[in-house]
Short mmCIF file of C-alpha atoms and ligand atoms in Angstrom, two decimals:
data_model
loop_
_atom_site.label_atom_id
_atom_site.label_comp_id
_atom_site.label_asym_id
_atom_site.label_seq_id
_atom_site.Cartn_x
_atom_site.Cartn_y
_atom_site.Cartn_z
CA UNK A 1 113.56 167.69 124.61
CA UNK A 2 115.31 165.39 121.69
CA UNK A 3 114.76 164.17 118.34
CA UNK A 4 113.43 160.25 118.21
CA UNK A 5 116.09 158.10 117.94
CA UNK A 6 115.26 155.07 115.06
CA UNK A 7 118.07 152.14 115.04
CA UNK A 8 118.90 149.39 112.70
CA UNK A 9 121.73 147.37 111.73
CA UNK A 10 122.10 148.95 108.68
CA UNK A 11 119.68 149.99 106.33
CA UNK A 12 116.70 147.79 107.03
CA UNK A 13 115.23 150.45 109.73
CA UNK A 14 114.69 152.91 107.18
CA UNK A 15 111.66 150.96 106.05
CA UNK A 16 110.07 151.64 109.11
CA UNK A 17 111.45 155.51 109.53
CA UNK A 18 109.39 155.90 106.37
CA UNK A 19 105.88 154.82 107.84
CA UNK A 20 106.91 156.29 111.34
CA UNK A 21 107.22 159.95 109.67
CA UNK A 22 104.76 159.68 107.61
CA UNK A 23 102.52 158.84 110.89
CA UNK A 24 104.00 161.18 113.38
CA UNK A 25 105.48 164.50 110.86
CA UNK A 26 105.81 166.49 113.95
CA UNK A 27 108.70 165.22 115.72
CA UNK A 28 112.65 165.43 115.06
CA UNK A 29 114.40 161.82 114.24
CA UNK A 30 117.92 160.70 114.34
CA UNK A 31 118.79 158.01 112.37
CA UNK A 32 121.79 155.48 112.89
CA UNK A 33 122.70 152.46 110.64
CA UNK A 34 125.55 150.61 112.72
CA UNK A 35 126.95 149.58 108.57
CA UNK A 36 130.26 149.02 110.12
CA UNK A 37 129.30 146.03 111.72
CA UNK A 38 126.16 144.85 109.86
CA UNK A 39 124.66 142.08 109.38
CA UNK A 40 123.61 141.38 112.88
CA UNK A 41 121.73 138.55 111.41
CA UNK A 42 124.27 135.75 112.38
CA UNK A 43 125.65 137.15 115.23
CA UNK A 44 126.23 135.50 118.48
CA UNK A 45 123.28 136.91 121.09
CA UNK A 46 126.15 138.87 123.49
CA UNK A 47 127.56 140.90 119.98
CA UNK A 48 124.16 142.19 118.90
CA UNK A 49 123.19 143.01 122.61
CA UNK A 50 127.18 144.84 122.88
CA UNK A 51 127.02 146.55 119.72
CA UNK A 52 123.06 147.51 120.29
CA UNK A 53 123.92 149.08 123.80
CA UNK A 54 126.56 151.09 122.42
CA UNK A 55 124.53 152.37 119.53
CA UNK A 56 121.70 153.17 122.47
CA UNK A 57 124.07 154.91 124.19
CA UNK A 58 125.36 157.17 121.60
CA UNK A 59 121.21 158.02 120.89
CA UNK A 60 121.31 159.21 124.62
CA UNK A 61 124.96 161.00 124.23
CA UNK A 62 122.71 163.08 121.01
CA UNK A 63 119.64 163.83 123.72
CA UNK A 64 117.02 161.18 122.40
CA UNK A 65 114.36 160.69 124.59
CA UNK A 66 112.97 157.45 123.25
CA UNK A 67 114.71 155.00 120.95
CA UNK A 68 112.88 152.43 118.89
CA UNK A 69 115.12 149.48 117.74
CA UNK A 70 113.57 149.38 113.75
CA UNK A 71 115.68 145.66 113.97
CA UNK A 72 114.04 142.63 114.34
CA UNK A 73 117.54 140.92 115.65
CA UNK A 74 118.38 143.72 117.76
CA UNK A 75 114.72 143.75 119.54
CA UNK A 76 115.20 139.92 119.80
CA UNK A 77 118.71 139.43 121.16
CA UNK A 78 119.02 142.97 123.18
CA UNK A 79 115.98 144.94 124.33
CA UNK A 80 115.01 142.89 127.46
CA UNK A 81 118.50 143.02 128.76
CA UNK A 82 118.70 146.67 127.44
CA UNK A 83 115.16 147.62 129.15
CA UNK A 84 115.54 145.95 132.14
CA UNK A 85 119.10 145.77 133.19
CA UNK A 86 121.21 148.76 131.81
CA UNK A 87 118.02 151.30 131.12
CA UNK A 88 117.47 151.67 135.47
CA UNK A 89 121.30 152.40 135.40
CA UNK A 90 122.44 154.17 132.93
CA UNK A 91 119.17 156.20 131.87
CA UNK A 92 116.20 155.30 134.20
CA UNK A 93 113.89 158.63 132.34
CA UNK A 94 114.52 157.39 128.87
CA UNK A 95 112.68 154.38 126.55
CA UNK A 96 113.80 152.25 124.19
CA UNK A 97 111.12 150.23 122.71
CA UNK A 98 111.48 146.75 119.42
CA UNK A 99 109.37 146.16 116.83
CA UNK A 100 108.67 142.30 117.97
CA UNK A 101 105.85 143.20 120.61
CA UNK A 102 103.96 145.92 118.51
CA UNK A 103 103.81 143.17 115.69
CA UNK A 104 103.04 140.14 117.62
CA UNK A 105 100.09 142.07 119.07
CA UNK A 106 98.32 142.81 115.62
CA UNK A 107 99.32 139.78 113.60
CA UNK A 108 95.97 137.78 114.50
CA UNK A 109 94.10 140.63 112.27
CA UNK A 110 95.80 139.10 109.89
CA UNK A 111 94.95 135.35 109.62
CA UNK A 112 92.29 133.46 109.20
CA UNK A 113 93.32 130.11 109.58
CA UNK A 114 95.70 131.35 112.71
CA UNK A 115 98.71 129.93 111.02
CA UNK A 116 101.51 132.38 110.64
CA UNK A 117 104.65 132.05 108.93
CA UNK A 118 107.48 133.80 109.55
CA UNK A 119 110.34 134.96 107.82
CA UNK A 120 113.65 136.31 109.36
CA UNK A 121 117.32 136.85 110.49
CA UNK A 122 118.65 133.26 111.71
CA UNK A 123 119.41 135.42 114.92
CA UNK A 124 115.16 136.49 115.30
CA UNK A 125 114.44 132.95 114.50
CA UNK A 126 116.10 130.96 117.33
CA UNK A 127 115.34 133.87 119.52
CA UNK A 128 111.94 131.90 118.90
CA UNK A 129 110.50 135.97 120.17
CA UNK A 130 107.81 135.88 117.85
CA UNK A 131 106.58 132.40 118.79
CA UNK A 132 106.37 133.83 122.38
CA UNK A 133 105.17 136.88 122.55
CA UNK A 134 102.30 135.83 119.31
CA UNK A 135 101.26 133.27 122.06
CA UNK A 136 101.40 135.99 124.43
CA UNK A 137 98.36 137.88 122.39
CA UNK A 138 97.18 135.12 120.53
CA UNK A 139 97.26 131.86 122.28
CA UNK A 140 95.34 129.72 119.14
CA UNK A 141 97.90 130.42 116.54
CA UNK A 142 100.63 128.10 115.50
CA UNK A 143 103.87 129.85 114.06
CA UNK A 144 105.77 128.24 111.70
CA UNK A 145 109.63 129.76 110.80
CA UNK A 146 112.25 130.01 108.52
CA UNK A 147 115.69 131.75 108.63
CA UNK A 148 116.64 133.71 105.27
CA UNK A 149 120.32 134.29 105.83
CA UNK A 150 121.28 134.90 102.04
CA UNK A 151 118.50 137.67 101.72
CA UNK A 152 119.66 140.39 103.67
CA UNK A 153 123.11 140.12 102.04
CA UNK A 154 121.40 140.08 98.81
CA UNK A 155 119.36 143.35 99.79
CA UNK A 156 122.48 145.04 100.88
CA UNK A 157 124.48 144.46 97.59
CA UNK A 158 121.62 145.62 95.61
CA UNK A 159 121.32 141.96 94.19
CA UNK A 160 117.52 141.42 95.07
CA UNK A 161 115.82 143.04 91.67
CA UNK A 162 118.47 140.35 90.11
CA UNK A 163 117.40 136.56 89.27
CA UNK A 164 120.03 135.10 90.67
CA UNK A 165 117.86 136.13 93.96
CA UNK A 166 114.90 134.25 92.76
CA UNK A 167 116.43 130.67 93.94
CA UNK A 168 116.74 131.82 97.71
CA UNK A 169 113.74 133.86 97.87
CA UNK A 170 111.97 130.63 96.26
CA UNK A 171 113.94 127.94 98.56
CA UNK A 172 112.94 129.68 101.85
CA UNK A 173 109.34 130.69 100.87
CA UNK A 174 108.29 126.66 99.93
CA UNK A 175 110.52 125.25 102.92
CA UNK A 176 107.66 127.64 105.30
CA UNK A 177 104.98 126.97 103.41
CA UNK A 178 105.64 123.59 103.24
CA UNK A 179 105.45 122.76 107.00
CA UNK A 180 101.39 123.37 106.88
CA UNK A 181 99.46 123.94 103.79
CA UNK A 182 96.66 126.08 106.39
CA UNK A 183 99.62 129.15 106.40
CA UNK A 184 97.44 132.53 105.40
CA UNK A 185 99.76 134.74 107.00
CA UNK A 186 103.54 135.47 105.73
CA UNK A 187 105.24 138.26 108.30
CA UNK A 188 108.48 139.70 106.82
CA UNK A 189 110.40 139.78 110.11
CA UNK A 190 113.12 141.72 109.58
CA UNK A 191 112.73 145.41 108.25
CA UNK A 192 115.32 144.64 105.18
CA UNK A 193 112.41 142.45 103.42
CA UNK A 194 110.26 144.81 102.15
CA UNK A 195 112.42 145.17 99.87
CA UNK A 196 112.12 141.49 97.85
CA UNK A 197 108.25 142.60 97.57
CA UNK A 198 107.84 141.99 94.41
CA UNK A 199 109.65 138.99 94.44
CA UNK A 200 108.30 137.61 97.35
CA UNK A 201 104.58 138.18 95.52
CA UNK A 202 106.23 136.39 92.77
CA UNK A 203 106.85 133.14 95.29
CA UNK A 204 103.88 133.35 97.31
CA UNK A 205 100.62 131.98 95.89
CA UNK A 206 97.41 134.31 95.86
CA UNK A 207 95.98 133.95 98.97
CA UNK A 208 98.61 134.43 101.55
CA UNK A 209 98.53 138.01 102.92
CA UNK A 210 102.02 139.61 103.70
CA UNK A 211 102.90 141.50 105.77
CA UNK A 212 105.39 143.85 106.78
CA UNK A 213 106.25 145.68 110.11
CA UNK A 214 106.79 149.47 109.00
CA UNK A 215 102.90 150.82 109.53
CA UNK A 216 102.36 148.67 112.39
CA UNK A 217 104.90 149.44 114.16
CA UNK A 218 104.17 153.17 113.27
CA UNK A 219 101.09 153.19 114.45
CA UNK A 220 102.10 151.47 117.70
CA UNK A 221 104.74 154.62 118.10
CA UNK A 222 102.16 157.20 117.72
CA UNK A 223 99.48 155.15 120.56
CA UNK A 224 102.51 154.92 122.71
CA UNK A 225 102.97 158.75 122.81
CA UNK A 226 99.20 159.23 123.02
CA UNK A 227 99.47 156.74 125.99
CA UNK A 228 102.58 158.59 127.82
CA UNK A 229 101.75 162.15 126.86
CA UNK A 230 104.95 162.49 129.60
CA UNK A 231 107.41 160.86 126.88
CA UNK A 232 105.66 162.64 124.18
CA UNK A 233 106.56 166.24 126.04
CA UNK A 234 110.34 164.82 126.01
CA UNK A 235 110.34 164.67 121.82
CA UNK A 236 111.45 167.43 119.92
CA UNK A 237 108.63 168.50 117.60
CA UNK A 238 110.55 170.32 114.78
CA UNK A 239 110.15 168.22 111.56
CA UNK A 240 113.37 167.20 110.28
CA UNK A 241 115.21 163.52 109.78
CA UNK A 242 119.03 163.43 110.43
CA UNK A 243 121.26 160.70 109.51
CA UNK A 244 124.11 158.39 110.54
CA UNK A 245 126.29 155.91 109.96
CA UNK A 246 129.18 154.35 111.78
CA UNK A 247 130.68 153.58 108.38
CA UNK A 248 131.55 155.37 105.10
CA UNK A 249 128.72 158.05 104.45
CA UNK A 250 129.27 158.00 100.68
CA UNK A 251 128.42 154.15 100.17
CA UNK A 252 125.45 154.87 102.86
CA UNK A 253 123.97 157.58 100.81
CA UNK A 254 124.10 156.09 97.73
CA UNK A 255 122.26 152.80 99.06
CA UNK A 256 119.83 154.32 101.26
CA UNK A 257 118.32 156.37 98.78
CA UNK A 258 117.04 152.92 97.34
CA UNK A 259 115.71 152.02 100.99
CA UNK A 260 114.27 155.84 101.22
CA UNK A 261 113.34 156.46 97.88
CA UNK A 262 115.21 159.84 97.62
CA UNK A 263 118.65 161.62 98.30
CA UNK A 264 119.75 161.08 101.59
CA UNK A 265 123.17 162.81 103.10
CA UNK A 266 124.42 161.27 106.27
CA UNK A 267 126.94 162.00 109.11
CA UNK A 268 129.46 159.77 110.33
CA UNK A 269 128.96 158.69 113.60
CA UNK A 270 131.92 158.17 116.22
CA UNK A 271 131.81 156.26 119.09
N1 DGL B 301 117.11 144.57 109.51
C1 DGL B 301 117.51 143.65 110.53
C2 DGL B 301 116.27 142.98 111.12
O1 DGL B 301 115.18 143.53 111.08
C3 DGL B 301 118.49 142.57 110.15
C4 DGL B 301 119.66 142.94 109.33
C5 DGL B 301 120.93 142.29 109.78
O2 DGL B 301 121.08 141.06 109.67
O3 DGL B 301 121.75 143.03 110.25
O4 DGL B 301 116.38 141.90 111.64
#
């Protein structure tokens, strides 16, 4: 038995830790930011799928069962290859599971007019895995996308409460919207986002519901283990949240409290 394992490139993930203890209080997590190396976001598809399988493997080398990827790039550019090429090999009894699938399979709840737009990483959006696996649940609705590359930086450096962030949240939000007047449906795509909330509410007229991943994908986790009761036996259920970076734990506290809303002390992780 092992803690869950929740991964992002940085801080993002900790949006969705949130929802996913708040649904499932039972179990032990492990938490790793890979700072050192974040943003993912423009990275070519063989870095994020290198420096995901590393990260996946240092989850195992702390005796996680079950690792959930709480990064839209990382599901995008590395799970398949992850869950179908390396997982037989180097750990055929353990899971690793994205956040793409669990949202694509809810997101027609959502709309109304079954026109989505989508917000992300430019590395989610030419993945184009939200186009496929939405038409995968949902073969009627018509995604529209836009890449946001300035607002994860601006989330990171604690510029988003700033105006100078109200240009690119603006830009990106009309350039979607513009492509079909019928969009209902904005998905934040990338678990930094929730973040800009207010701003984005700001940006986006009334009647557009948005969305973002952390509860879904929470409540996919906790139907999973109901699902595989066998996987659920393999989590450690002794509440408790640890966390990691691979970079400097002093600049990772003091900016994932704002992520977390309270004190958080992590542990430097070596690879
Ligand atoms: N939070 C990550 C995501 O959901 C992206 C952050 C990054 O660019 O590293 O896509």
């Amino acid at each position: 038995m092992g803690p869950i394992g929740v991964f992002d490139s940085g801080y993002g993930g900790l949006t969705v830790l949130k929802e996913i203890v708040r649904e499932l209080p039972q179990y032990s997590y492990l938490y790793l930011g890979d700072n050192a190396r974040a943003p993912y976001g423009s990275r070519s598809f063989e870095t994020v799928y290198q420096y995901t399988l590393q990260c996946v493997e240092w989850f195992f080398s702390q005796g996680c069962p079950l690792v959930i990827l709480a990064c839209n790039t990382a599901s995008a550019k590395a799970l398949r290859n992850i869950q179908q090429k390396d997982l037989p090999r180097i750990a055929p009894e353990k899971r690793v599971l994205g956040v793409i699938r669990p949202t694509a399979e809810v997101i027609g709840q959502y709309t109304h007019t079954n026109k989505v737009g989508i917000v992300g990483t430019s590395g989610t959006v030419q993945s184009q895995s939200y186009p496929l696996e939405i038409a995968k649940s949902y073969p009627k609705i018509q995604v529209y996308q836009e890449a946001c590359p300035m607002w994860v930086p601006l989330i990171e450096n604690n510029e988003y409460n700033n105006p100078g962030a109200d240009y690119f949240v603006q830009h990106h939000i009309q350039h979607l919207l513009e492509q079909d007047k019928e969009i209902d449906t904005l998905l934040l795509a990338c678990t930094h986002y929730p973040l800009l909330m207010e701003k984005l509410k700001q940006f986006t007229p009334k009647g557009i519901t948005i969305v973002s991943q952390g509860e879904i994908v929470a409540k996919s986790l906790a139907d999973y283990l109901h699902r595989h009761p066998e996987m659920a036996a393999n989590c450690l259920q002794d509440p408790g949240i640890r966390f990691y970076t691979t970079d400097s734990t002093k600049d990772f506290d003091s900016k994932a409290a704002i992520f977390w809303g309270s004190n958080v002390q992590s542990i430097h992780a070596a690879f």
